[in-house]
CSV table of C-alpha atoms and ligand atoms in Angstrom, one decimal:
chain,number,residue,atom,x,y,z
A,799,MET,CA,-2.3,48.7,33.4
A,800,LYS,CA,-1.6,45.2,34.5
A,801,TRP,CA,-4.5,43.8,32.6
A,802,LEU,CA,-3.4,45.7,29.5
A,803,THR,CA,0.1,44.1,29.6
A,804,GLY,CA,-1.6,40.8,30.2
A,805,LEU,CA,-3.8,41.3,27.2
A,806,ALA,CA,-0.9,42.4,25.0
A,807,ALA,CA,1.1,39.3,26.0
A,808,GLY,CA,-1.9,37.1,25.3
A,809,LEU,CA,-2.4,38.7,21.9
A,810,LEU,CA,1.3,38.2,21.1
A,811,LEU,CA,1.0,34.6,22.2
A,812,TRP,CA,-2.1,34.1,20.1
A,813,ALA,CA,-0.4,35.7,17.0
A,814,GLY,CA,2.6,33.5,17.6
A,815,THR,CA,0.6,30.3,17.6
A,816,ALA,CA,-1.4,31.4,14.6
A,817,LEU,CA,1.8,32.0,12.6
A,818,ALA,CA,3.9,29.0,13.9
A,819,ALA,CA,4.0,26.2,11.3
A,820,GLU,CA,3.1,22.8,12.6
A,821,LYS,CA,5.3,20.0,11.5
A,822,TRP,CA,3.9,16.5,10.9
A,823,ASN,CA,6.3,13.6,10.5
A,824,MET,CA,4.9,11.1,8.0
A,825,PRO,CA,6.5,7.6,8.2
A,826,THR,CA,6.1,5.4,5.1
A,827,ALA,CA,7.5,1.9,4.4
A,828,TYR,CA,8.8,2.2,0.8
A,829,GLY,CA,11.9,3.6,-0.7
A,830,ASP,CA,12.4,7.3,-1.8
A,831,ALA,CA,12.4,6.4,-5.5
A,832,ASN,CA,9.1,4.5,-5.3
A,833,TYR,CA,6.2,6.4,-6.8
A,834,HIS,CA,4.1,5.9,-3.6
A,835,THR,CA,6.7,7.8,-1.7
A,836,GLN,CA,7.0,10.5,-4.4
A,837,ASN,CA,3.3,10.8,-4.4
A,838,ALA,CA,3.3,11.2,-0.6
A,839,ARG,CA,5.7,14.1,-1.1
A,840,LEU,CA,3.4,15.7,-3.7
A,841,PHE,CA,0.6,15.3,-1.2
A,842,ALA,CA,2.8,17.0,1.5
A,843,LYS,CA,3.6,19.8,-0.9
A,844,ALA,CA,-0.1,20.4,-1.7
A,845,VAL,CA,-0.9,20.6,2.0
A,846,GLY,CA,1.9,23.1,2.5
A,847,VAL,CA,0.6,25.3,-0.3
A,848,CYS,CA,-3.0,25.0,0.8
A,849,THR,CA,-2.3,25.9,4.4
A,850,GLY,CA,0.1,28.7,3.4
A,851,GLY,CA,2.9,26.8,5.1
A,852,LYS,CA,1.1,26.4,8.4
A,853,LEU,CA,1.1,22.6,8.2
A,854,GLU,CA,4.4,21.1,7.1
A,855,ILE,CA,4.3,17.4,6.4
A,856,VAL,CA,7.7,15.7,6.2
A,857,VAL,CA,7.8,12.3,4.5
A,858,HIS,CA,10.2,9.7,5.9
A,859,GLY,CA,10.4,6.9,3.4
A,860,GLY,CA,11.7,3.4,3.5
A,861,GLY,CA,10.8,2.7,7.1
A,862,SER,CA,13.5,5.2,8.2
A,863,LEU,CA,11.4,6.8,10.9
A,864,ILE,CA,9.1,3.9,11.9
A,865,LYS,CA,9.3,0.4,10.4
A,866,GLY,CA,6.5,-0.6,8.1
A,867,GLY,CA,5.0,-3.1,10.5
A,868,GLU,CA,4.7,-0.5,13.2
A,869,ILE,CA,3.3,2.5,11.3
A,870,LYS,CA,-0.4,1.9,12.0
A,871,ARG,CA,0.1,1.4,15.7
A,872,ALA,CA,2.3,4.5,15.8
A,873,VAL,CA,-0.4,6.7,14.3
A,874,GLN,CA,-3.1,5.1,16.5
A,875,SER,CA,-1.1,5.8,19.6
A,876,GLY,CA,-0.2,9.4,18.6
A,877,LYS,CA,3.5,8.7,18.1
A,878,ALA,CA,3.1,9.9,14.5
A,879,PRO,CA,0.2,12.1,13.4
A,880,ILE,CA,0.0,10.6,9.9
A,881,GLY,CA,1.4,7.6,8.0
A,882,GLU,CA,1.3,5.3,4.9
A,883,ARG,CA,1.0,1.6,5.0
A,884,LEU,CA,0.0,-1.4,2.8
A,885,LEU,CA,-3.7,-1.9,3.5
A,886,SER,CA,-3.7,-5.7,3.4
A,887,ALA,CA,-0.9,-5.8,6.0
A,888,HIS,CA,-3.7,-5.6,8.5
A,889,GLN,CA,-5.7,-8.6,7.2
A,890,ASN,CA,-4.8,-10.6,10.3
A,891,GLU,CA,-6.4,-7.9,12.4
A,892,ASN,CA,-9.6,-7.7,10.4
A,893,PRO,CA,-10.2,-9.8,7.2
A,894,VAL,CA,-11.9,-6.8,5.5
A,895,PHE,CA,-8.4,-5.2,5.1
A,896,GLY,CA,-7.6,-8.0,2.7
A,897,PHE,CA,-10.3,-7.2,0.2
A,898,ASP,CA,-7.7,-6.0,-2.3
A,899,SER,CA,-5.7,-9.2,-2.2
A,900,VAL,CA,-8.4,-11.7,-3.1
A,901,PRO,CA,-6.9,-13.5,-6.2
A,902,LEU,CA,-8.5,-12.7,-9.5
A,903,LEU,CA,-11.3,-10.6,-8.1
A,904,ALA,CA,-10.0,-7.3,-9.5
A,905,THR,CA,-7.1,-7.7,-12.0
A,906,SER,CA,-7.0,-4.3,-13.8
A,907,PHE,CA,-6.6,-0.7,-12.7
A,908,GLU,CA,-10.2,-0.1,-13.7
A,909,ALA,CA,-11.5,-3.0,-11.6
A,910,SER,CA,-9.3,-2.0,-8.7
A,911,GLU,CA,-10.8,1.5,-8.8
A,912,ARG,CA,-14.3,0.0,-8.7
A,913,LEU,CA,-13.4,-2.4,-5.9
A,914,TRP,CA,-11.9,0.6,-3.9
A,915,ARG,CA,-15.1,2.5,-4.3
A,916,ALA,CA,-17.1,-0.5,-3.1
A,917,ALA,CA,-14.9,-0.9,0.0
A,918,LYS,CA,-14.0,2.7,0.9
A,919,GLY,CA,-17.1,3.4,3.1
A,920,ARG,CA,-16.7,0.3,5.2
A,921,LEU,CA,-13.0,0.8,5.6
A,922,THR,CA,-13.5,4.4,6.6
A,923,LYS,CA,-15.8,3.2,9.4
A,924,ILE,CA,-13.4,0.5,10.6
A,925,LEU,CA,-10.6,2.9,10.7
A,926,ASP,CA,-12.7,5.6,12.4
A,927,ALA,CA,-13.5,3.1,15.2
A,928,GLN,CA,-9.7,2.8,15.6
A,929,ASN,CA,-9.3,6.6,15.9
A,930,LEU,CA,-7.9,6.8,12.4
A,931,VAL,CA,-9.0,8.9,9.5
A,932,LEU,CA,-8.6,7.5,6.0
A,933,LEU,CA,-7.2,10.1,3.6
A,934,TYR,CA,-6.3,8.4,0.3
A,935,SER,CA,-5.2,5.2,-1.3
A,936,VAL,CA,-3.1,4.3,-4.3
A,937,PRO,CA,-2.7,0.9,-5.9
A,938,TRP,CA,0.4,-1.1,-6.8
A,939,PRO,CA,0.6,-2.5,-10.3
A,940,PRO,CA,-0.9,-5.9,-10.9
A,941,GLN,CA,0.8,-8.7,-9.0
A,942,GLY,CA,2.9,-11.4,-10.8
A,943,MET,CA,5.5,-14.0,-9.7
A,944,TYR,CA,9.3,-13.8,-9.9
A,945,PHE,CA,11.4,-17.0,-10.1
A,946,LYS,CA,14.9,-18.0,-10.8
A,947,ARG,CA,13.8,-20.5,-13.5
A,948,ALA,CA,11.0,-21.3,-15.8
A,949,ILE,CA,7.8,-22.5,-14.0
A,950,GLY,CA,5.1,-24.4,-15.7
A,951,GLY,CA,2.7,-24.7,-12.8
A,952,VAL,CA,2.4,-25.2,-9.1
A,953,ALA,CA,4.0,-28.6,-9.2
A,954,ASP,CA,7.3,-26.8,-10.1
A,955,MET,CA,7.1,-24.5,-7.1
A,956,ARG,CA,7.2,-27.1,-4.3
A,957,GLY,CA,9.9,-26.4,-1.7
A,958,ILE,CA,11.0,-23.0,-3.2
A,959,LYS,CA,11.7,-20.5,-0.4
A,960,PHE,CA,9.0,-17.8,-0.8
A,961,ARG,CA,8.8,-14.2,0.4
A,962,ALA,CA,5.4,-13.1,1.7
A,963,TYR,CA,4.3,-9.5,2.3
A,964,ASN,CA,0.8,-10.1,3.7
A,965,ALA,CA,-1.5,-12.9,4.8
A,966,ALA,CA,-2.7,-13.6,1.2
A,967,THR,CA,0.8,-14.1,-0.2
A,968,ALA,CA,1.6,-16.4,2.8
A,969,ARG,CA,-1.6,-18.4,2.1
A,970,PHE,CA,-0.8,-18.6,-1.6
A,971,ALA,CA,2.7,-20.1,-0.7
A,972,ALA,CA,1.1,-22.6,1.6
A,973,LEU,CA,-1.3,-23.8,-1.0
A,974,ALA,CA,1.5,-24.0,-3.6
A,975,GLY,CA,3.7,-26.0,-1.2
A,976,MET,CA,6.3,-23.3,-0.7
A,977,PRO,CA,7.7,-22.5,2.8
A,978,SER,CA,7.3,-18.7,3.3
A,979,VAL,CA,8.8,-16.0,5.4
A,980,HIS,CA,7.4,-12.5,5.8
A,981,ILE,CA,9.8,-9.8,4.6
A,982,GLU,CA,9.3,-6.1,4.2
A,983,LEU,CA,10.2,-4.7,0.8
A,984,VAL,CA,13.0,-2.6,2.2
A,985,GLU,CA,14.6,-5.8,3.4
A,986,LEU,CA,14.1,-7.8,0.2
A,987,ASP,CA,17.5,-7.2,-1.4
A,988,ARG,CA,19.3,-8.6,1.6
A,989,ALA,CA,17.0,-11.6,1.9
A,990,LEU,CA,17.5,-12.3,-1.8
A,991,ALA,CA,21.3,-11.9,-1.7
A,992,SER,CA,21.6,-14.2,1.3
A,993,GLY,CA,19.5,-16.9,-0.3
A,994,ARG,CA,16.8,-16.7,2.4
A,995,VAL,CA,14.2,-16.3,-0.3
A,996,GLU,CA,14.1,-17.5,-4.0
A,997,ALA,CA,10.7,-16.5,-5.2
A,998,PHE,CA,7.8,-14.1,-4.5
A,999,ILE,CA,4.6,-12.4,-5.7
A,1000,THR,CA,4.8,-8.7,-6.2
A,1001,SER,CA,4.5,-6.0,-8.9
A,1002,SER,CA,6.6,-5.1,-11.9
A,1003,ALA,CA,7.3,-1.9,-10.0
A,1004,THR,CA,9.1,-3.8,-7.3
A,1005,GLY,CA,11.1,-5.6,-9.9
A,1006,TYR,CA,12.2,-2.3,-11.4
A,1007,TYR,CA,13.1,-0.5,-8.2
A,1008,HIS,CA,15.0,-3.5,-6.8
A,1009,LYS,CA,16.7,-4.4,-10.1
A,1010,LEU,CA,15.4,-7.9,-9.7
A,1011,TRP,CA,16.9,-8.9,-13.0
A,1012,LYS,CA,20.2,-9.3,-11.2
A,1013,LEU,CA,19.0,-12.4,-9.4
A,1014,MET,CA,15.7,-13.4,-10.9
A,1015,SER,CA,15.2,-14.7,-14.5
A,1016,HIS,CA,11.4,-15.0,-14.9
A,1017,PHE,CA,8.4,-12.8,-14.3
A,1018,TYR,CA,5.0,-14.3,-14.8
A,1019,ASP,CA,2.5,-11.5,-15.3
A,1020,LEU,CA,-0.4,-13.2,-13.4
A,1021,ARG,CA,-2.3,-10.0,-12.7
A,1022,ALA,CA,-3.6,-11.8,-9.6
A,1023,TRP,CA,-4.7,-8.6,-7.7
A,1024,LEU,CA,-3.7,-4.9,-7.2
A,1025,PRO,CA,-2.9,-4.3,-3.5
A,1026,ARG,CA,-3.1,-0.8,-2.1
A,1027,ASN,CA,-1.3,1.5,0.1
A,1028,TYR,CA,-3.3,3.9,2.1
A,1029,VAL,CA,-2.5,7.2,3.9
A,1030,PHE,CA,-4.2,7.9,7.2
A,1031,ALA,CA,-4.1,10.4,10.0
A,1032,GLY,CA,-4.7,10.1,13.7
A,1033,LYS,CA,-8.2,11.4,14.5
A,1034,ARG,CA,-6.9,13.4,17.5
A,1035,ALA,CA,-4.1,15.0,15.5
A,1036,LEU,CA,-6.4,15.9,12.7
A,1037,GLU,CA,-9.1,17.3,14.9
A,1038,ALA,CA,-6.6,19.5,16.7
A,1039,LEU,CA,-6.0,21.3,13.4
A,1040,ASP,CA,-8.2,24.3,12.5
A,1041,ALA,CA,-11.0,23.7,10.0
A,1042,HIS,CA,-9.0,25.2,7.1
A,1043,ALA,CA,-6.0,22.9,7.6
A,1044,GLN,CA,-8.4,19.9,7.9
A,1045,ASN,CA,-10.0,20.9,4.6
A,1046,CYS,CA,-6.5,21.2,3.1
A,1047,LEU,CA,-5.6,17.7,4.2
A,1048,ARG,CA,-8.8,16.3,2.6
A,1049,SER,CA,-8.6,18.2,-0.6
A,1050,SER,CA,-4.9,17.4,-1.0
A,1051,ALA,CA,-5.8,13.7,-0.4
A,1052,LEU,CA,-8.2,13.8,-3.3
A,1053,LEU,CA,-5.5,15.2,-5.5
A,1054,ALA,CA,-2.9,12.6,-4.3
A,1055,GLU,CA,-5.3,9.7,-4.8
A,1056,ALA,CA,-6.0,10.8,-8.4
A,1057,ALA,CA,-2.4,11.7,-9.2
A,1058,GLY,CA,-0.9,8.5,-7.7
A,1059,THR,CA,-3.4,6.2,-9.3
A,1060,THR,CA,-2.8,7.8,-12.7
A,1061,ARG,CA,1.0,7.5,-12.2
A,1062,ALA,CA,0.8,3.8,-11.3
A,1063,ARG,CA,-1.3,3.1,-14.3
A,1064,GLU,CA,1.1,5.0,-16.6
A,1065,LEU,CA,4.2,3.5,-15.2
A,1066,THR,CA,3.1,-0.1,-15.4
A,1067,GLY,CA,4.0,-0.6,-19.1
A,1068,PHE,CA,7.4,1.0,-18.5
A,1069,TYR,CA,8.2,-1.3,-15.5
A,1070,LEU,CA,7.3,-4.3,-17.6
A,1071,GLU,CA,9.4,-3.1,-20.5
A,1072,GLN,CA,12.3,-2.5,-18.2
A,1073,LEU,CA,12.2,-6.0,-16.8
A,1074,ALA,CA,12.4,-7.4,-20.3
A,1075,ALA,CA,15.0,-4.8,-21.5
A,1076,ASN,CA,17.2,-6.0,-18.6
A,1077,GLY,CA,17.1,-9.6,-19.8
A,1078,MET,CA,14.2,-11.1,-17.8
A,1079,SER,CA,11.7,-13.4,-19.5
A,1080,VAL,CA,8.4,-11.5,-19.0
A,1081,GLN,CA,5.3,-13.6,-20.0
A,1082,ALA,CA,1.7,-14.3,-19.3
A,1083,PRO,CA,1.2,-17.5,-17.4
A,1084,GLY,CA,1.0,-20.6,-19.5
A,1085,LYS,CA,-2.1,-22.8,-19.4
A,1086,ARG,CA,-1.1,-25.0,-16.5
A,1087,LEU,CA,0.0,-22.1,-14.3
A,1088,ALA,CA,-3.2,-20.1,-15.1
A,1089,ALA,CA,-5.3,-23.2,-14.2
A,1090,ASP,CA,-3.4,-23.7,-11.0
A,1091,LEU,CA,-3.8,-20.0,-10.1
A,1092,ALA,CA,-7.5,-20.2,-10.8
A,1093,ARG,CA,-7.8,-23.2,-8.5
A,1094,ILE,CA,-5.8,-21.5,-5.7
A,1095,GLY,CA,-7.8,-18.3,-6.3
A,1096,GLU,CA,-11.1,-20.1,-5.7
A,1097,ILE,CA,-9.9,-21.6,-2.4
A,1098,MET,CA,-8.6,-18.2,-1.2
A,1099,SER,CA,-11.7,-16.3,-2.3
A,1100,ALA,CA,-13.9,-18.8,-0.4
A,1101,GLU,CA,-11.7,-18.5,2.7
A,1102,TRP,CA,-11.7,-14.7,2.5
A,1103,ALA,CA,-15.5,-14.6,2.0
A,1104,LYS,CA,-16.0,-16.8,5.1
A,1105,ALA,CA,-13.6,-14.8,7.2
A,1106,ALA,CA,-14.9,-11.4,6.1
A,1107,GLY,CA,-18.5,-12.4,6.6
A,1108,ALA,CA,-21.3,-9.9,6.0
A,1109,GLU,CA,-18.9,-6.9,5.6
A,1110,GLY,CA,-16.9,-8.8,2.9
A,1111,ALA,CA,-20.1,-9.9,1.2
A,1112,ALA,CA,-21.4,-6.3,1.0
A,1113,ILE,CA,-18.1,-5.2,-0.6
A,1114,ILE,CA,-18.3,-7.9,-3.2
A,1115,LYS,CA,-21.9,-7.1,-3.9
A,1116,ALA,CA,-21.3,-3.4,-4.3
A,1117,PHE,CA,-18.3,-4.2,-6.6
A,1118,ARG,CA,-20.3,-6.5,-8.8
A,1119,GLY,CA,-23.1,-3.9,-8.9
A,1120,LYS,CA,-25.8,-6.3,-7.7
B,1350,PCA,N1,5.0,-4.2,-3.7
B,1350,PCA,C1,4.9,-4.3,-2.3
B,1350,PCA,C2,3.5,-4.7,-2.0
B,1350,PCA,C3,2.9,-5.0,-3.3
B,1350,PCA,C4,3.9,-4.6,-4.3
B,1350,PCA,O1,3.7,-4.6,-5.5
B,1350,PCA,C5,5.9,-5.4,-1.8
B,1350,PCA,O2,6.3,-6.2,-2.6
B,1350,PCA,O3,6.0,-5.5,-0.6
């Protein structure tokens, strides 16, 4: 009889584990209103529906659970099973991560999508070697510059205190003669209010979510590049799931990438309209600014190509279809 009780207990335990919902905390760096965060919630919902509630993903926006700069390490070390981060934030670790922030390489959503397809395979491999699984990626709108006054070209930028969010923005500042400081987006409002920073490169989306018209007067729609966020899981955490749940993660990721990218594309016009409607001057760069940007872009492209070596060259080659 003893073995029967043991079996019954074992079966009960098995049934219990099969029914118990697993909870995954998902740290992200951007605010709750941001479409990236909303899209992550959509992804979480899709995973929940697909797994019949067996895998519950809880999104923690705005660096509230883990700060932006620590999310990748947290997922690598198993502290969090999944997370979202700005891809180019890791450019210092491996130049390939900065493929999306090479000035004037891909300046539209359409080009950004092609560049992503060209880079995705290599990135998947790099992340795999770090025990991470790439799930999906969504771009930010094209990057432009915010200032507190009209700017004709780089000569007018010298000495302005600049906020950087990755290696490329810091390098841009250096080439334009602006002292820069790295500031996460969730800390931007405070840095602006205290006068620590006076200008930056970012998207129309950032301008809208942070009501930048309160402190900034000019947005130059440079369309310099479209940086990406990506969502990734820890390999161990993912492999500990049953095959069905793993499939749910992958299929929901496909959905989230398509939905988020479409949303970004659709919202861009609205963001730009809102900047103007709230009193900002929104304009394409004038001749001098465009020429300066092209010059800096050439320097930065050459630097990136050199640093990213054969892997970078392969991405560019695939992107250009040669
Ligand atoms: N917003 C993020 C990254 C790119 C963007 O448009 C930021 O400013 O930090």
